[in-house]
Amino acid sequence: MLSDAEKKLYSRQIMMIGEEGQERLKKSRAVVAGCGGLGSPIINYLAVAGVGHIRIIDMDSVELSNLNRQILHWHYDMGKKKVCSAGEKLKDINPFITIETIGDRITDDNAKELLGDADVIIDALDNYDTRFLLNRIAVENNIALIHGAVHGIHGQMTTILPGKTPCIQCIFKRKPPKELFPIIGTTAGVVGTMQANEAIKYLLGEEDLYTGRMVVWDGKSGTTEELKISRNPSCEICWSCSEK
Ligand SMILES: [Zn+2]
């Protein structure tokens, strides 16, 4: 049940989704992997929307070179674990929700425990090794995964529904090499906000999602393009799982 304060806090969105929708968000558990450029807007918007339980996972600490885009972290946070920096602010951003912070790397050993109970997993990572692991756990446990990635002034997003849509392995086949890539903060802001929007829609049970297509943001022209994406019948991650 929503308290009177919660009804007031969310009143402008309850006009759209009803108290039932708001209660649905309150009961939801979102796991956000990554608390940097993409994670900052994602976590912020999930929190203000009233997603009741948000688990944020990131092993890194705040560095000066993060601050052109990682808007949950401020100058006085330098050296703190990113999850602590974010967690402290989120308590003030929305005291009605539960924030769980995990300052650890996602590995084969802990991935099931960290991700397996999520209603939705959100990929706010900057590396493909962990992204592929996230994808495998999402597929094996039939959990929706909202993928987002950024580079420079370009970004992309798609929603993966295991067994129904292409998974990350279908799309990328092999991992791009690790690199220190350029990035302007607004790219992460746009793509992260699209991911948060998609997660909220999914948690509310809406079916009109970015599935089977990748939206590509071009910040230079300020436009988006949609690419059709298909499942790969030889994908060793999602195809075999869906046939089991
Ligand atoms: Zn696949």
Coordinates of N, CA, C and O in Angstrom, one line a residue, residues 141-204:
N141 N 18.1 -17.2 -16.5 CA 17.0 -17.0 -15.5 C 15.8 -16.3 -16.0 O 14.9 -15.9 -15.2
N142 N 15.7 -16.2 -17.3 CA 14.5 -15.6 -18.0 C 14.2 -14.2 -17.4 O 13.0 -13.9 -17.0
I143 N 15.2 -13.3 -17.3 CA 15.0 -12.0 -16.8 C 15.2 -11.0 -17.9 O 16.2 -11.1 -18.6
A144 N 14.3 -10.0 -18.0 CA 14.5 -9.0 -19.0 C 15.8 -8.2 -18.8 O 16.2 -7.9 -17.6
L145 N 16.5 -7.9 -19.9 CA 17.8 -7.1 -19.8 C 17.7 -5.9 -20.7 O 17.4 -6.1 -21.9
I146 N 17.9 -4.8 -20.1 CA 17.9 -3.5 -20.9 C 19.4 -3.2 -21.2 O 20.1 -2.8 -20.3
H147 N 19.7 -3.3 -22.5 CA 21.1 -3.0 -22.9 C 21.3 -1.6 -23.3 O 20.5 -1.1 -24.1
G148 N 22.4 -1.0 -22.9 CA 22.7 0.3 -23.4 C 24.2 0.4 -23.5 O 25.0 -0.2 -22.7
A149 N 24.7 1.2 -24.4 CA 26.2 1.4 -24.6 C 26.4 2.7 -25.3 O 25.6 3.2 -26.0
V150 N 27.5 3.3 -25.0 CA 27.9 4.6 -25.5 C 29.3 4.7 -26.0 O 30.2 4.0 -25.5
H151 N 29.5 5.6 -26.9 CA 30.9 5.9 -27.4 C 30.9 7.3 -28.0 O 30.2 7.5 -29.0
G152 N 31.7 8.1 -27.5 CA 31.7 9.5 -28.1 C 30.4 10.2 -28.0 O 29.8 10.4 -26.9
I153 N 29.8 10.5 -29.2 CA 28.6 11.2 -29.2 C 27.4 10.3 -29.7 O 26.4 10.7 -30.1
H154 N 27.8 9.0 -29.8 CA 26.8 7.9 -30.2 C 26.5 7.0 -29.1 O 27.3 6.7 -28.3
G155 N 25.2 6.4 -29.2 CA 24.8 5.4 -28.2 C 23.8 4.5 -28.7 O 23.3 4.8 -29.8
Q156 N 23.5 3.4 -28.0 CA 22.5 2.5 -28.5 C 21.8 1.8 -27.3 O 22.3 1.8 -26.2
M157 N 20.6 1.3 -27.6 CA 19.8 0.7 -26.6 C 18.9 -0.4 -27.2 O 18.4 -0.1 -28.3
T158 N 18.7 -1.5 -26.5 CA 17.7 -2.4 -26.9 C 17.2 -3.2 -25.7 O 18.0 -3.2 -24.7
T159 N 16.1 -3.8 -25.8 CA 15.5 -4.6 -24.7 C 15.6 -6.1 -25.1 O 15.1 -6.4 -26.1
I160 N 16.1 -6.9 -24.2 CA 16.2 -8.3 -24.4 C 15.3 -9.1 -23.6 O 15.3 -8.9 -22.3
L161 N 14.4 -9.8 -24.2 CA 13.4 -10.7 -23.5 C 13.9 -12.1 -23.9 O 13.7 -12.5 -25.0
P162 N 14.5 -12.8 -22.9 CA 15.1 -14.1 -23.2 C 14.1 -15.1 -23.9 O 13.0 -15.2 -23.5
G163 N 14.6 -15.7 -25.0 CA 13.8 -16.6 -25.8 C 12.9 -16.0 -26.8 O 12.4 -16.7 -27.7
K164 N 12.7 -14.7 -26.7 CA 11.8 -14.0 -27.6 C 12.6 -13.0 -28.5 O 12.1 -12.8 -29.7
T165 N 13.6 -12.4 -28.0 CA 14.3 -11.4 -28.8 C 15.8 -11.8 -28.9 O 16.3 -12.7 -28.2
P166 N 16.6 -11.2 -29.8 CA 18.0 -11.4 -29.8 C 18.6 -11.1 -28.5 O 18.2 -10.1 -27.8
C167 N 19.6 -11.9 -28.1 CA 20.4 -11.5 -26.9 C 21.6 -10.8 -27.3 O 21.9 -10.6 -28.5
I168 N 22.4 -10.4 -26.3 CA 23.6 -9.6 -26.6 C 24.6 -10.4 -27.4 O 25.2 -9.9 -28.4
Q169 N 24.6 -11.7 -27.2 CA 25.6 -12.6 -27.9 C 25.1 -12.7 -29.4 O 25.9 -12.8 -30.3
C170 N 23.8 -12.8 -29.6 CA 23.2 -12.8 -31.0 C 23.7 -11.5 -31.7 O 24.0 -11.6 -32.9
I171 N 23.7 -10.4 -31.0 CA 23.9 -9.1 -31.7 C 25.4 -8.9 -32.0 O 25.8 -8.5 -33.1
F172 N 26.2 -9.2 -31.0 CA 27.6 -8.8 -31.1 C 28.5 -10.0 -31.5 O 29.6 -9.8 -31.9
K173 N 28.1 -11.2 -31.3 CA 28.8 -12.4 -31.6 C 30.2 -12.5 -30.9 O 30.5 -13.4 -30.2
R174 N 31.0 -11.5 -31.0 CA 32.3 -11.5 -30.2 C 32.5 -10.2 -29.6 O 31.9 -9.1 -30.0
K175 N 33.3 -10.2 -28.5 CA 33.5 -8.9 -27.7 C 34.4 -7.9 -28.4 O 35.5 -8.3 -28.8
P176 N 33.9 -6.7 -28.5 CA 34.9 -5.7 -29.0 C 36.0 -5.5 -28.1 O 35.9 -5.8 -26.9
P177 N 37.2 -5.1 -28.5 CA 38.3 -4.9 -27.6 C 38.1 -3.8 -26.6 O 37.4 -2.9 -26.8
K178 N 38.7 -4.0 -25.4 CA 38.7 -3.0 -24.4 C 39.4 -1.7 -24.9 O 40.5 -1.8 -25.5
E179 N 38.9 -0.5 -24.6 CA 39.6 0.7 -24.9 C 39.2 1.8 -24.0 O 38.1 1.8 -23.4
L180 N 40.1 2.8 -24.0 CA 39.7 4.0 -23.2 C 39.0 4.9 -24.3 O 39.7 5.5 -25.1
F181 N 37.7 5.0 -24.2 CA 37.0 5.6 -25.3 C 36.5 7.1 -25.0 O 36.3 7.4 -23.8
P182 N 36.4 7.9 -26.0 CA 35.9 9.3 -25.7 C 34.4 9.3 -25.4 O 33.7 8.4 -25.8
I183 N 34.0 10.3 -24.6 CA 32.6 10.3 -24.3 C 32.2 11.7 -23.8 O 32.9 12.3 -23.0
I184 N 31.1 12.2 -24.3 CA 30.5 13.5 -23.8 C 29.3 13.1 -22.9 O 28.6 12.2 -23.2
G185 N 29.2 13.8 -21.8 CA 28.2 13.4 -20.8 C 26.8 13.3 -21.3 O 26.0 12.4 -20.9
T186 N 26.4 14.1 -22.2 CA 25.0 14.1 -22.7 C 24.7 12.8 -23.4 O 23.6 12.3 -23.4
T187 N 25.7 12.1 -24.0 CA 25.4 10.8 -24.7 C 25.0 9.8 -23.6 O 23.9 9.1 -23.8
A188 N 25.7 9.7 -22.5 CA 25.3 8.8 -21.5 C 23.9 9.3 -20.9 O 23.1 8.4 -20.5
G189 N 23.7 10.6 -20.8 CA 22.4 11.1 -20.3 C 21.3 10.6 -21.1 O 20.2 10.2 -20.6
V190 N 21.4 10.8 -22.4 CA 20.3 10.4 -23.3 C 20.0 8.9 -23.3 O 18.9 8.5 -23.1
V191 N 21.1 8.1 -23.5 CA 20.9 6.6 -23.5 C 20.5 6.1 -22.2 O 19.6 5.2 -22.1
G192 N 21.1 6.6 -21.1 CA 20.7 6.1 -19.8 C 19.2 6.4 -19.5 O 18.5 5.6 -18.9
T193 N 18.8 7.6 -19.9 CA 17.4 8.0 -19.6 C 16.5 7.1 -20.5 O 15.4 6.7 -20.0
M194 N 16.9 6.8 -21.7 CA 16.1 5.9 -22.5 C 16.0 4.5 -21.8 O 14.9 3.9 -21.8
Q195 N 17.1 4.0 -21.3 CA 17.1 2.7 -20.6 C 16.1 2.8 -19.4 O 15.4 1.8 -19.1
A196 N 16.2 3.8 -18.6 CA 15.3 3.9 -17.4 C 13.9 4.0 -17.8 O 13.0 3.3 -17.2
N197 N 13.6 4.7 -18.9 CA 12.2 4.8 -19.4 C 11.7 3.4 -19.8 O 10.6 3.0 -19.5
E198 N 12.6 2.7 -20.5 CA 12.3 1.3 -20.9 C 12.0 0.4 -19.8 O 11.1 -0.4 -19.8
A199 N 12.9 0.5 -18.7 CA 12.7 -0.4 -17.5 C 11.4 -0.1 -16.8 O 10.7 -1.0 -16.4
I200 N 11.1 1.2 -16.7 CA 9.8 1.5 -16.1 C 8.6 1.0 -16.8 O 7.7 0.4 -16.3
K201 N 8.7 1.1 -18.2 CA 7.6 0.6 -19.0 C 7.5 -0.9 -18.8 O 6.4 -1.5 -18.7
Y202 N 8.6 -1.6 -18.8 CA 8.6 -3.1 -18.7 C 8.0 -3.5 -17.3 O 7.2 -4.4 -17.2
L203 N 8.5 -2.8 -16.3 CA 8.0 -3.1 -14.9 C 6.5 -2.9 -14.8 O 5.8 -3.5 -14.0
L204 N 6.0 -1.9 -15.6 CA 4.5 -1.6 -15.6 C 3.7 -2.6 -16.5 O 2.5 -2.5 -16.5

